[in-house]
Every structure is written in C-alpha cells, then in structure tokens.
Coordinates of C-alpha atoms and ligand atoms in Angstrom, one line a residue:
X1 CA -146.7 -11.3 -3.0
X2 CA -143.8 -12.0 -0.6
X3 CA -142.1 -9.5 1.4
X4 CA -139.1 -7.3 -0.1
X5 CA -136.4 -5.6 1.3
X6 CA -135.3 -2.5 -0.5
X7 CA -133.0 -4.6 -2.7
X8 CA -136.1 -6.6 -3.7
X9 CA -135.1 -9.5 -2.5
X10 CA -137.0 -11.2 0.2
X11 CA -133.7 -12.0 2.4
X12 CA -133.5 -9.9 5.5
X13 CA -131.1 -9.1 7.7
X14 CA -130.7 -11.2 11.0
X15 CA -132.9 -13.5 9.7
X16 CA -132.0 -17.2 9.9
X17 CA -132.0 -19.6 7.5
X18 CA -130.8 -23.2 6.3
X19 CA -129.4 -23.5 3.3
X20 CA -127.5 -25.9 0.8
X21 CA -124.0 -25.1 -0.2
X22 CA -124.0 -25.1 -3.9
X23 CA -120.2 -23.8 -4.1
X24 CA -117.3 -22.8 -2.9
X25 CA -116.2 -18.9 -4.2
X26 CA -112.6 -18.1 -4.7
X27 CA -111.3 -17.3 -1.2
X28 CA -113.2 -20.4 -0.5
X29 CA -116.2 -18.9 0.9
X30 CA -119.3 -20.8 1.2
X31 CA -122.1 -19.9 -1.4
X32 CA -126.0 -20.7 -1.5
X33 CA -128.9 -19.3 -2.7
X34 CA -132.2 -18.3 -1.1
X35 CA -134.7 -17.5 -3.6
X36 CA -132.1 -17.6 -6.4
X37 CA -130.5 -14.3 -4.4
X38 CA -126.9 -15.5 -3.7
X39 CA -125.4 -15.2 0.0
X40 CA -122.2 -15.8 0.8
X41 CA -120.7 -17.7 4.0
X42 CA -117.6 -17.6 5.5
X43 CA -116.3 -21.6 6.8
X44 CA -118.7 -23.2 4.6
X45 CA -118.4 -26.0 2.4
X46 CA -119.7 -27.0 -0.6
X47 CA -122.5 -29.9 0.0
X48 CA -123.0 -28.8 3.5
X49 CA -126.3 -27.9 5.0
X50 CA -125.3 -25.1 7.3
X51 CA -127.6 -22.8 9.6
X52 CA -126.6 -18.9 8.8
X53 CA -127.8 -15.5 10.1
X54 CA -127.8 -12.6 7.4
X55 CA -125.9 -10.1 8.7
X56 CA -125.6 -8.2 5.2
X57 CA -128.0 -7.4 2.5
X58 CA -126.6 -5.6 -1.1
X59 CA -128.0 -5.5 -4.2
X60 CA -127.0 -8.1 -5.7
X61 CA -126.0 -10.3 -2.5
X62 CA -125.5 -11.1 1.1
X63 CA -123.6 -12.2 3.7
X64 CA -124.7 -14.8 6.0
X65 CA -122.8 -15.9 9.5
X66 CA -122.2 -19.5 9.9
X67 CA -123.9 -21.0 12.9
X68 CA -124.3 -24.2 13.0
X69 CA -122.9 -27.0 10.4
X70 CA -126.1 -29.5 10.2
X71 CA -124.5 -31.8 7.3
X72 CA -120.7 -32.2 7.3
X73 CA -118.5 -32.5 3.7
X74 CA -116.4 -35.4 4.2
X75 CA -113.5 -32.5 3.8
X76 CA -114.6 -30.8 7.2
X77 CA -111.5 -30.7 9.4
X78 CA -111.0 -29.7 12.9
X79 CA -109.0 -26.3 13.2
X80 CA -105.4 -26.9 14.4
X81 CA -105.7 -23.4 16.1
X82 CA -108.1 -22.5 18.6
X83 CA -107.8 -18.6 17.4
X84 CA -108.9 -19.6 13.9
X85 CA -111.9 -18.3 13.9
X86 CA -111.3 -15.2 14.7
X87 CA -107.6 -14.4 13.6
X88 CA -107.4 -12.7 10.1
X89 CA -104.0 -14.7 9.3
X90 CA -105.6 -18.1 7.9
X91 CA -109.1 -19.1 6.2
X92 CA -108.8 -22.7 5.0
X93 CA -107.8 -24.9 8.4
X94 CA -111.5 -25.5 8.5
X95 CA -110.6 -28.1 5.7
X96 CA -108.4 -30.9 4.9
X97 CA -104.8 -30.5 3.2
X98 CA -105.9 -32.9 0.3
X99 CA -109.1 -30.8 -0.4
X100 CA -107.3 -27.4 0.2
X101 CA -105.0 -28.5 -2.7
X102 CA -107.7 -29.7 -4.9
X103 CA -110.0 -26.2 -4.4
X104 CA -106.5 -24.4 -5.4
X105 CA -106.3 -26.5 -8.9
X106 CA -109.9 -26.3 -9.6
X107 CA -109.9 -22.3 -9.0
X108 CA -107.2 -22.3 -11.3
X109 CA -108.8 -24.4 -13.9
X110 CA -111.9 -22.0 -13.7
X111 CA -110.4 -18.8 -14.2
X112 CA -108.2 -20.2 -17.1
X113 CA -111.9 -20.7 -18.8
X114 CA -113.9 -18.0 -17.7
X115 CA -111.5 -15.3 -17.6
X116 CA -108.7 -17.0 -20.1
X117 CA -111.4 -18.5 -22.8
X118 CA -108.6 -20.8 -22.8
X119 CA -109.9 -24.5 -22.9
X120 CA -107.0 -26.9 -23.3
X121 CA -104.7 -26.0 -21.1
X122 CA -103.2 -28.7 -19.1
X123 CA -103.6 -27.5 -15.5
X124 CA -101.8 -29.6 -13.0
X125 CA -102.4 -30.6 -9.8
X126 CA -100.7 -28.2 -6.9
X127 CA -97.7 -28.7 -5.6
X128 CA -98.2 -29.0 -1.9
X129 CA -96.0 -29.6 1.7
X130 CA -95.5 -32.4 3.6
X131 CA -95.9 -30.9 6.5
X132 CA -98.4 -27.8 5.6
X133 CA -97.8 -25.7 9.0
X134 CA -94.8 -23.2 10.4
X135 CA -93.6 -22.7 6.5
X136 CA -93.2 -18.9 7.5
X137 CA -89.9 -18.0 7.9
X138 CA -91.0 -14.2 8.6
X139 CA -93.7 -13.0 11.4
X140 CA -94.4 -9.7 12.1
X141 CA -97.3 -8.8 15.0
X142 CA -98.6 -5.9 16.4
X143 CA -98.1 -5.3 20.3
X144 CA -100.8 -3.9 22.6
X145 CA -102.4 -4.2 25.7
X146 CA -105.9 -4.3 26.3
X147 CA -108.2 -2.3 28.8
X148 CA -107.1 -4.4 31.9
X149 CA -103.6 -3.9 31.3
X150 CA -103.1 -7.4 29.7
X151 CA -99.6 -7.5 26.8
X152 CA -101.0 -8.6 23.4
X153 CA -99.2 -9.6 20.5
X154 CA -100.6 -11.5 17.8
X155 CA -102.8 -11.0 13.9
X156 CA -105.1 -8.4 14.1
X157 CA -109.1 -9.9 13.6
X158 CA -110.1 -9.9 9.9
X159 CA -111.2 -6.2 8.9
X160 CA -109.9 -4.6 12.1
X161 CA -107.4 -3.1 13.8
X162 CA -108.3 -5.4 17.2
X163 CA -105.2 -7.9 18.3
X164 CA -106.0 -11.2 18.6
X165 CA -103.6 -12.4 21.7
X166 CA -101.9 -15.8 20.5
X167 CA -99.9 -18.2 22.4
X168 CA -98.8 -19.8 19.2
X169 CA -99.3 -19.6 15.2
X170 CA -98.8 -22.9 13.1
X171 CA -97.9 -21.0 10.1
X172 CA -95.3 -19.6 11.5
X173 CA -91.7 -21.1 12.4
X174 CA -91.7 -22.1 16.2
X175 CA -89.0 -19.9 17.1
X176 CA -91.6 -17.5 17.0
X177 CA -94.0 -18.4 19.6
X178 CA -91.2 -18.8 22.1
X179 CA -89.8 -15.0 21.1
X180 CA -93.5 -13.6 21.4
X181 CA -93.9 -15.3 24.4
X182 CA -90.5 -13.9 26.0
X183 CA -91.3 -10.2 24.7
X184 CA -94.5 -10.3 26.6
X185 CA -92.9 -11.5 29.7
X186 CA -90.5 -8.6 29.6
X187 CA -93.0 -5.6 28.3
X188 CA -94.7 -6.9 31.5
X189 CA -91.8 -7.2 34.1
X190 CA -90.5 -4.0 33.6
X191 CA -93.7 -2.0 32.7
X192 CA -93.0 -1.4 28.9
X193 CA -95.5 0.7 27.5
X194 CA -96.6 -0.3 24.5
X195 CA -97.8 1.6 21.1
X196 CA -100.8 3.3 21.0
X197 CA -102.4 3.3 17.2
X198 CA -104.9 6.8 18.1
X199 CA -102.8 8.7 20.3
X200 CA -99.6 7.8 18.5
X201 CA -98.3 7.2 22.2
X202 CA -96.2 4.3 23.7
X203 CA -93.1 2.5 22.6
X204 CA -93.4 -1.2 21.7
X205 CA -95.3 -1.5 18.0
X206 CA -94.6 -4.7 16.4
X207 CA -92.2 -7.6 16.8
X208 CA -90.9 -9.3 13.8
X209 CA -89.1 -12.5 13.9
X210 CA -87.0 -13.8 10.7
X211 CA -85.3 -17.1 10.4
X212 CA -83.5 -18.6 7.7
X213 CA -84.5 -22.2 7.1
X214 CA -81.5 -23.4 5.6
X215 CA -78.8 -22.3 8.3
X216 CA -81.3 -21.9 11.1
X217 CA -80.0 -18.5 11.9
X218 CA -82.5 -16.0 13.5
X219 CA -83.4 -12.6 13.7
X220 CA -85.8 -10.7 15.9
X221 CA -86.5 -7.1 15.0
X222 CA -88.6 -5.2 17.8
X223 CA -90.1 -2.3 16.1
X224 CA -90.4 1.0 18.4
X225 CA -92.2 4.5 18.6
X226 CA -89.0 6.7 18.7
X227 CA -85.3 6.1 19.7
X228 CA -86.0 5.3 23.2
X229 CA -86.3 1.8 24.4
X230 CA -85.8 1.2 28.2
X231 CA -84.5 -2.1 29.7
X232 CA -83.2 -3.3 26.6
X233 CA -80.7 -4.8 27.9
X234 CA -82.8 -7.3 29.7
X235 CA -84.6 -8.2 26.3
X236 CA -81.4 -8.8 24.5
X237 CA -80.1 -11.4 27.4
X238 CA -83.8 -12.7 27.8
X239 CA -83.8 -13.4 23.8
X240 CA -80.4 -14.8 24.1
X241 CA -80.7 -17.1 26.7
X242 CA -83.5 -18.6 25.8
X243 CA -83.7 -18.8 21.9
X244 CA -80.4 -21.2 19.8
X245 CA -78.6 -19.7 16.7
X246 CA -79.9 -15.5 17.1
X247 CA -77.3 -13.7 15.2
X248 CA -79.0 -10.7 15.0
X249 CA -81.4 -8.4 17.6
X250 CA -82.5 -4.8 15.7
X251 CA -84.4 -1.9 16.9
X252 CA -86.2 -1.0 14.3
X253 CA -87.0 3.2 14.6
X254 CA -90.9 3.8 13.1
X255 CA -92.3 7.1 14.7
X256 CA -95.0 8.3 12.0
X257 CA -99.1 7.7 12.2
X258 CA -98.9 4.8 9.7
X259 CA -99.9 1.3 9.0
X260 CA -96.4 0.7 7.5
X261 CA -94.7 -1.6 9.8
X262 CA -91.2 -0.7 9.6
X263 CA -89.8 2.7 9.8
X264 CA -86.6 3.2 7.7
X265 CA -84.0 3.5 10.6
X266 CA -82.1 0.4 12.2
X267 CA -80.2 -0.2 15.2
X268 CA -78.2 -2.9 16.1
X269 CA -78.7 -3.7 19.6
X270 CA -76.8 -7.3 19.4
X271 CA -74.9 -9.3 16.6
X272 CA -75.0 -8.8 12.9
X273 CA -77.0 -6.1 10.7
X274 CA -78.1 -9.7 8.9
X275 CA -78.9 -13.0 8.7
X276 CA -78.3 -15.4 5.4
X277 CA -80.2 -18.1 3.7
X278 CA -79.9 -20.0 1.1
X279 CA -82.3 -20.8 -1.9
X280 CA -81.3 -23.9 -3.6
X281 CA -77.3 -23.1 -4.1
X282 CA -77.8 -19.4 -4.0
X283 CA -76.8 -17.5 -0.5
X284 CA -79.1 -14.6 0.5
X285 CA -78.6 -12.0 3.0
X286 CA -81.4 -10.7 4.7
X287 CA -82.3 -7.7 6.6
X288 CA -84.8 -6.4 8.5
X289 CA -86.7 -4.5 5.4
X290 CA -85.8 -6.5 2.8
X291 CA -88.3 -9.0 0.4
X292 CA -87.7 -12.1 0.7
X293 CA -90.0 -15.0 -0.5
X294 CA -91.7 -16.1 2.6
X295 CA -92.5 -19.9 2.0
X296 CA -88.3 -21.0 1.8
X297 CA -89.6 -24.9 1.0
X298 CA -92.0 -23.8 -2.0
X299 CA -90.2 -20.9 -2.9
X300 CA -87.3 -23.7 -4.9
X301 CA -90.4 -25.6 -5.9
X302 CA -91.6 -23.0 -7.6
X303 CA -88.2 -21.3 -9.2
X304 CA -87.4 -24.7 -10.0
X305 CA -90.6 -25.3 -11.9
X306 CA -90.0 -21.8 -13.8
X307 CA -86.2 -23.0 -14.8
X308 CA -87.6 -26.3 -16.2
X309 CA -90.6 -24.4 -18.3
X310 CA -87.5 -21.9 -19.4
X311 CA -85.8 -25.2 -20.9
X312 CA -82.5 -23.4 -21.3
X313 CA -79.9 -24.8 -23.0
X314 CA -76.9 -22.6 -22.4
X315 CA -76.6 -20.1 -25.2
X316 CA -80.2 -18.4 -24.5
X317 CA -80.3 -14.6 -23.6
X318 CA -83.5 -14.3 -20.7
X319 CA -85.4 -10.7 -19.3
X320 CA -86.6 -11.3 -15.9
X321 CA -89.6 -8.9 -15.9
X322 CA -90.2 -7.6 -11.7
X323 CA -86.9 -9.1 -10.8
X324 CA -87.2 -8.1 -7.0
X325 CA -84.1 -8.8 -5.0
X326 CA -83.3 -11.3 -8.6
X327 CA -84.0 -14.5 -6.4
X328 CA -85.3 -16.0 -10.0
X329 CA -82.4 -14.2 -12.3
X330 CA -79.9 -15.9 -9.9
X331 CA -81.1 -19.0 -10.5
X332 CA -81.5 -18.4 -14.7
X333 CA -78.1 -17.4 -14.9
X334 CA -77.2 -21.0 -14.1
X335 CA -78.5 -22.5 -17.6
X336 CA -78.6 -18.9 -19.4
X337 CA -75.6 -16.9 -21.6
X338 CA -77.2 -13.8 -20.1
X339 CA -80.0 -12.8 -17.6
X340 CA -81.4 -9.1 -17.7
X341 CA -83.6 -8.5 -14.5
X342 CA -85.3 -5.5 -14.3
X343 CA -87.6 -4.2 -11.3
X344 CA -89.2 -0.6 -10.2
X345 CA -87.6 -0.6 -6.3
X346 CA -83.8 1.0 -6.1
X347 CA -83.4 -1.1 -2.8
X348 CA -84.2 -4.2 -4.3
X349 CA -81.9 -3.6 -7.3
X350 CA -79.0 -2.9 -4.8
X351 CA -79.9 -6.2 -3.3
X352 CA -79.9 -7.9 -6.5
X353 CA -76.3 -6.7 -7.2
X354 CA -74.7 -7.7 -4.4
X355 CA -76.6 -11.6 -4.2
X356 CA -75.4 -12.0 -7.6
X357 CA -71.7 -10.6 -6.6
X358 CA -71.4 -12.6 -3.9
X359 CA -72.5 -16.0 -5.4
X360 CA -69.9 -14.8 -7.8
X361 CA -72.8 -14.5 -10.7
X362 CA -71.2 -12.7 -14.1
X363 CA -74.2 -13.0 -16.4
X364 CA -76.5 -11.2 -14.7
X365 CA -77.1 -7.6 -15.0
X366 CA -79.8 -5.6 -13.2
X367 CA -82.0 -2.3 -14.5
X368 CA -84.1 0.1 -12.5
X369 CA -87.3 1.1 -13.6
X370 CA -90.9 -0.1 -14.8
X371 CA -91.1 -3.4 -17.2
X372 CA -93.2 -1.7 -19.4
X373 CA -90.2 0.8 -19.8
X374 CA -87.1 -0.8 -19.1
X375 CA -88.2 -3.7 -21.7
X376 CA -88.6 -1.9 -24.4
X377 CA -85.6 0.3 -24.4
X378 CA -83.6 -3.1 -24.3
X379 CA -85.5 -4.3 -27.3
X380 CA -85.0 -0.7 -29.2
X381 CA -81.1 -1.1 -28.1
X382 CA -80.7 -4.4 -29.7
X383 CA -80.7 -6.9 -26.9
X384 CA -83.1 -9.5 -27.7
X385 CA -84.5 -12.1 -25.5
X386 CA -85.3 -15.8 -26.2
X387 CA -87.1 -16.4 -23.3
X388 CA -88.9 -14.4 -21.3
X389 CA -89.7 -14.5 -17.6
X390 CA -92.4 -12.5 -15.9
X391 CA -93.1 -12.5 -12.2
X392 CA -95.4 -9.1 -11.9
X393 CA -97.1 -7.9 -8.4
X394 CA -101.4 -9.2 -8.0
X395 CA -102.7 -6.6 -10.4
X396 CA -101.0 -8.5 -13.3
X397 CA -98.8 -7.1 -16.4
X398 CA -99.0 -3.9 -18.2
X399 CA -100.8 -4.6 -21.6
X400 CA -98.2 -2.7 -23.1
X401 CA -95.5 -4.8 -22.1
X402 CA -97.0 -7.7 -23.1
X403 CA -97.1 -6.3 -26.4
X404 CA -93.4 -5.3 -26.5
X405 CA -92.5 -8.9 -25.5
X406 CA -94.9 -10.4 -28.5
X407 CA -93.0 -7.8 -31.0
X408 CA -89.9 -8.9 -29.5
X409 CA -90.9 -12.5 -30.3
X410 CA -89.0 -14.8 -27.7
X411 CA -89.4 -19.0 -28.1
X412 CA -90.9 -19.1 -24.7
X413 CA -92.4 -17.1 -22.0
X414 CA -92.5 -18.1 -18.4
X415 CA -95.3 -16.5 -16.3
X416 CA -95.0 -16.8 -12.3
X417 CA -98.3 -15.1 -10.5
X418 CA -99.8 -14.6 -7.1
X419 CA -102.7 -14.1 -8.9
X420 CA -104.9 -16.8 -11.3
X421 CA -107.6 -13.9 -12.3
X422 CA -105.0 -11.8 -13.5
X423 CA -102.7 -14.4 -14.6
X424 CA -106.0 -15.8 -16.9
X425 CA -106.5 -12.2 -18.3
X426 CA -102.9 -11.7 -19.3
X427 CA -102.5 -14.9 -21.1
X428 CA -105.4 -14.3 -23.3
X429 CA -104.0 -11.3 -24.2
X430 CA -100.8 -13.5 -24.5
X431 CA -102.9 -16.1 -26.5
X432 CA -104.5 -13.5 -28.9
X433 CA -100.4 -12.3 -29.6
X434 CA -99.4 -15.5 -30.6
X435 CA -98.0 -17.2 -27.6
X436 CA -100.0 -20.5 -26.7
X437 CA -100.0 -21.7 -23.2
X438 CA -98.8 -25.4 -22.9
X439 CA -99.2 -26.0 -18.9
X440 CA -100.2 -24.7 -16.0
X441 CA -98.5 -25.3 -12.7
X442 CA -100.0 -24.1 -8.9
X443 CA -97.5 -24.3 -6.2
X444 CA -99.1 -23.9 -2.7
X445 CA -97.0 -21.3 -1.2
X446 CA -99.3 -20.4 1.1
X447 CA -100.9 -23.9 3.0
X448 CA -104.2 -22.9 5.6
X449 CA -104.7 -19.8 3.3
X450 CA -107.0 -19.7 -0.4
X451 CA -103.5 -17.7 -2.0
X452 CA -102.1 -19.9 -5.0
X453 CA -99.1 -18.8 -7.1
X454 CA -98.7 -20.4 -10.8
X455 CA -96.0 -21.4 -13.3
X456 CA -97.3 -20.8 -16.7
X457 CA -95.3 -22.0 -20.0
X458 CA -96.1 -20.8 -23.1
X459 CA -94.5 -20.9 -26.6
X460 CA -94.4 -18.9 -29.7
X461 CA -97.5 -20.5 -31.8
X462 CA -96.4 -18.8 -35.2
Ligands
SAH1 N1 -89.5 -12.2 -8.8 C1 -89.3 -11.7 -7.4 C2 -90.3 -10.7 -7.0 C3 -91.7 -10.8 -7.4 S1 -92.8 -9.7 -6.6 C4 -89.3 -12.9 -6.5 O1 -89.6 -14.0 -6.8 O2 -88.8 -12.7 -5.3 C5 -93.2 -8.5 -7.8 C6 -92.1 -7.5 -8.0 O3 -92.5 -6.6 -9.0 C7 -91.9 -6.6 -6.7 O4 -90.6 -6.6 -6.3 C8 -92.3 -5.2 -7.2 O5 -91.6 -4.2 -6.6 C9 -92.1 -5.2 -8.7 N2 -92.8 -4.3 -9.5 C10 -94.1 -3.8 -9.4 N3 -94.5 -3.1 -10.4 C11 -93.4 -3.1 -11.3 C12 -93.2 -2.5 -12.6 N4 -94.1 -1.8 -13.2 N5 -92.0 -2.8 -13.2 C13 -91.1 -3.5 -12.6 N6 -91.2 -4.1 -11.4 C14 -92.4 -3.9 -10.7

C-alpha cells in the first residue's frame, strides 16, 4: 500500500514532481494529475511537461509551484515584463496574443455547455487589439517605502498587501510610468512620508492616473492620509513640466483604516475638477471617483456589438438593466424611440443625467434603484419594452428579474457580462423562459489577463 497523506492521497507537500499538462482551468492555470488527484499550476500550459513543487494539499486538490518548463507549448511566450511573475495585475503574458484569444473563446464555449446545457450556440471568436498592451486608461497604485527607506509605487503581489516596485506597466497608458516615476522622485527629494497600512500613519497612499484616449487629456489624482500635503507645489510644477495635455491635478482626501482607494473628498490643486472623453460620438466627463469603462478601444467594440444584436429600427422602446453612468443607454438612444436605464448607485445616475444632457440626448430617462425592482414597476405601470438590455455586475442577474423580463415578453434580449459562468447560468434560465440564444460574442477587454466580457443575443422562441 502506498503512503497517504491525511487527504488520502499519496501527494505531499514540497514534494517534487513531473507532470503532464492535461488542461488549462479557467484563469488559465495549469492542470495535471498525479495518481488521478488533480493539482493545479500557476504559468503552465496545456501539453507542457513542467517540473512542480506541492506547496498545497486539500481534499480534493493541490497546488503545485512551477519550476522548471521541460517541454514548451508552441504557445509559450516570453513575458514582456520582467515583474510578471510576481506582480498580481496580469496572468496570461506567459502566452501568445493568438492563443490568449483562443483560451478566452474556448472557456466560453465550455461554460455555455456545462453550465448553460446549451449546445448550439454559435460562439464566435474574440474580438481582440492590435496592439494588446497600455489599453488602460486608468491606474491606480499603492505608495510605500520599504525597510531601507526605498519609495515604492506599483501592484501589490498576488494575495498580499506587499508592493511590487515598477518602473513601467504595459497595460497601462505610458503617461503613467513617467507620472509614477516623477512622484517617486519628489516623495524622495523632499522627504515625503508615505502611508502606512498598520499604523494608519504617513501621507502619500496611492497615485491614480486617468487619461482620456480620445482627446489625450490627463489626470493625476494623488490620494493622501488627511488634508495635509507638504511641498505640493513642487509636485504640481514637476507634473506639469514634464507630462503634455494634464488638465487636471486632485488631492484626493482618504483618512479611514480601509482598502477603499478613494476617500470621498477632492481638492483641486491645478486645472479642472475633470477631464472628458469620448466613446464613439458620445462625450464623457470624468472625475476622479467616477466608473468609467477602462479598455476605451474595446469598450465601442463591445457597445457596438450590443447595438447591432439590439437591431433597432427606430420605433423600439429599450430597458437598460445596471445602466451605470448609461454609457450603453446613450448609445441606444441613437436607433431607439425610448431608452429606460435603470442602476442601484445615486452617483452614477446623476452622471447618467448630465452625459445624456450634454450630448443633448431627449429619449433617455434614468431610474434609481435595483433591476429586479425598478423593472417591474415599469412593467406594472404600462411601459413595455421590446428589447431588453442587461449588463449586471460578476455575480450575474436576479432570477427574479429574469422572470419579469420573460412575463414582459420583449423580441430580443441583449446580455453584456464580465462573467461566462454566470452569464451560462442566466441564459438557461433565459432558455427554459422562452428566449433562445442565437450568438455569442467575447470581446477581450482585458488583453495579458484570463477576464472575458460577452455579447449574448437572444430572441423570443415562442
Ligand atoms: N452598463 C454599464 C455598467 C455595467 S457594471 C457600463 O457599461 O458602463 C454593472 C452595474 O450594475 C454597476 O454600475 C453596478 O452599480 C450596477 N448594479 C449592481 N447591482 C445592481 C442591481 N441589483 N440593480 C441595478 N444595478 C445594479
């Protein structure tokens, strides 16, 4: 009888093995089996032979640590970024573009099955970029400094609170690097103390940089412990001199034991309270604490995917289901008579109402409150929709309003998601109601990352 751990399995802890990769899992992680016991290993590859050390052991299965890569996939690709491996902000640059885009259609295609039961959908392939690096148009880092007195700003590691000092992200906008690089500078010239997570101590906490693609205008948003922030002066010229097109430098105030970035209280300490940008025709102003999609590129990919599932014709009232700052209602209201967006956040509502007022937008109207609420008491007050657009947070739809939109009966519904597991289990619930889903679009949002937002169309099947 072979050895077993208390999990009876005969995989140990800091043991090394070699195994196959049979699989990739669905934040890309490696996974193999040892003695049909499945372990799971970050920066693997399916068909690799890989060298791992267990460094966990559960019930049903473990982690191993990859050391050593014996047989490369032909999709093995040298990391752009020599933090990679242990920053927390990408997982996929240990692969190529072309085979980052073809694990994000096949996950899809999966969950549709397993989760969905739904067999013939047509998934298509994802949309990608041309050029799959600095697509970010917002940063934020935490600022620290480490035992020898050294500034550090850059992505915590994964699972920790540890900063992993960067010279340069290539996810992010390039504007970035050279503002992170001038903050240090400065925190270090005139002795800035910086935040302190356990002792709630210090001044400098994060920096966040924002810059609208479109009109190239940028923010920089330095977020402090408190009103006080010495020598700021000096980092307003230091910013201005050296970066083109900033329109806007904010003290943001954030004094409370939290891991929310952003306290509620601004300051202006140069130019305007905002910055605009555009997304297709549509102007947006943004501020420090508003949403905003972060992916400007894909985000019009994507809307524009959802207007041509929504087919409108002109004369077609639509509900845009967790509306946000109405982004997608704005663009509706082009081919629509009427666009109702409703969304749970006050703020974003406000925001909604003034981007639609100042593109000069008359059809759209905006409610507060939860879908699974608001959507009904339309339906009970006689406003019925004829297509139906949903565009709900990870965890997926309420059943309930899923339900109300089936009673409702619209032609179409249009479901944008962050998240394919969810997105499967909603339309089966969707498919069981009536409405059949046609197609299946991924848009890659989020290149050197396993995150992959969907378009789904479906029509009325009864
Ligand atoms: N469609 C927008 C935002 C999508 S993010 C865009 O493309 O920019 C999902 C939104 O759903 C968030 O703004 C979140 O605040 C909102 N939300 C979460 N739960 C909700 C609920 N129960 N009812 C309405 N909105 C909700």
């Amino acid at each position: 009888m072979s050895k077993e751990n208390k999990f009876n399995s005969t995989v140990e802890k800091n043991q090394e093995y070699i195994v196959e990769i049979e699989n990739n899992g669905h934040q890309c992680e490696g996974v193999a089996k040892i003695d049909n016991f499945t372990v799971f290993i970050d920066g693997a590859l399916k068909g690799e032979k890989v060298k791992i050390k267990i460094i966990k052991v559960n019930k049903n299965y473990g982690v191993g640590k990859l050391l050593e890569v014996i047989e490369k996939s032909d999709y093995r690709s040298e990391p752009v970024c020599v933090t990679y491996k242990r920053c927390g902000g990408c997982n996929l640059q240990h692969t190529t573009y072309e085979s980052q885009l073809e694990f994000k259609t096949e996950r899809v295609k999966e969950v549709l099955k397993r989760i969905g039961k739904l067999d013939d959908v047509k998934v298509h392939n994802t949309l990608g970029m041309e050029h799959p690096y600095n697509y970010r148009n917002k940063v934020q880092l935490p600022v620290g400094k480490n035992k020898d007195g050294e500034v550090l700003v850059g992505f915590y590691a994964p699972r920790s609170h540890d900063i992993i000092n960067m010279e340069c992200c290539y996810i992010q906008d390039e504007v970035g690097d050279k503002v992170i690089s001038i903050t240090k500078e400065w925190i270090k010239e005139f002795n800035i103390p910086t935040y302190n997570e356990e002792t709630n101590t210090g001044i400098v906490r994060h920096i966040m940089i924002r810059k609208g693609f479109k009109t190239g205008s940028v923010m920089v948003v330095i977020v402090t412990n408190g009103n006080k922030l010495p020598n700021s002066e000096e980092f307003v010229d230091n910013i201005r001199k050296n970066i083109e097109n900033v329109d806007s430098i904010i003290q943001n105030i954030n004094d409370k034991k939290t891991n929310v970035i952003l306290g509620q209280k601004c300051k202006v300490l140069y130019g305007s309270e905002t910055i605009t940008d555009f997304i297709g025709e549509f102007k947006f102003n943004i501020s420090p604490l508003s949403f905003f999609q972060v992916n400007s590129l894909q985000t019009e990919v994507l809307y524009n995917k959802a207007l041509e599932y929504a087919d409108l014709k002109g004369n077609e009232v639509v509900f845009d289901a967790y509306c946000g700052t109405g982004t997608i209602s704005l663009f509706l209201s082009q081919k629509a008579k009427r666009v109702y967006g409703v969304e749970i956040i006050p703020q974003a509502i406000e925001n909604a109402i003034r981007n639609a007022k100042e593109n000069n937008v008359k059809n759209a109207q905006f409610i507060v409150g939860e879908a699974e609420k608001e959507i009904p008491k339309l339906i009970e007050n006689g406003v019925k929709a004829d297509v139906v657009v949903v565009d709900p947070p990870r965890k997926g739809c309420e059943e309930s309003l899923l339900h109300a939109i089936a009673k409702m009966a619209p032609e179409k519904i249009v479901y944008v998601s962050c998240d394919p597991a969810t997105l499967a289990r909603d339309l089966n619930i969707l498919d069981t109601l009536g409405y059949k889903t046609l197609e299946v679009q991924p848009v890659d949002m989020f290149p050197q990352t396993h995150h992959v937002e969907n378009v789904a169309k479906l029509v009325r099947d009864i």
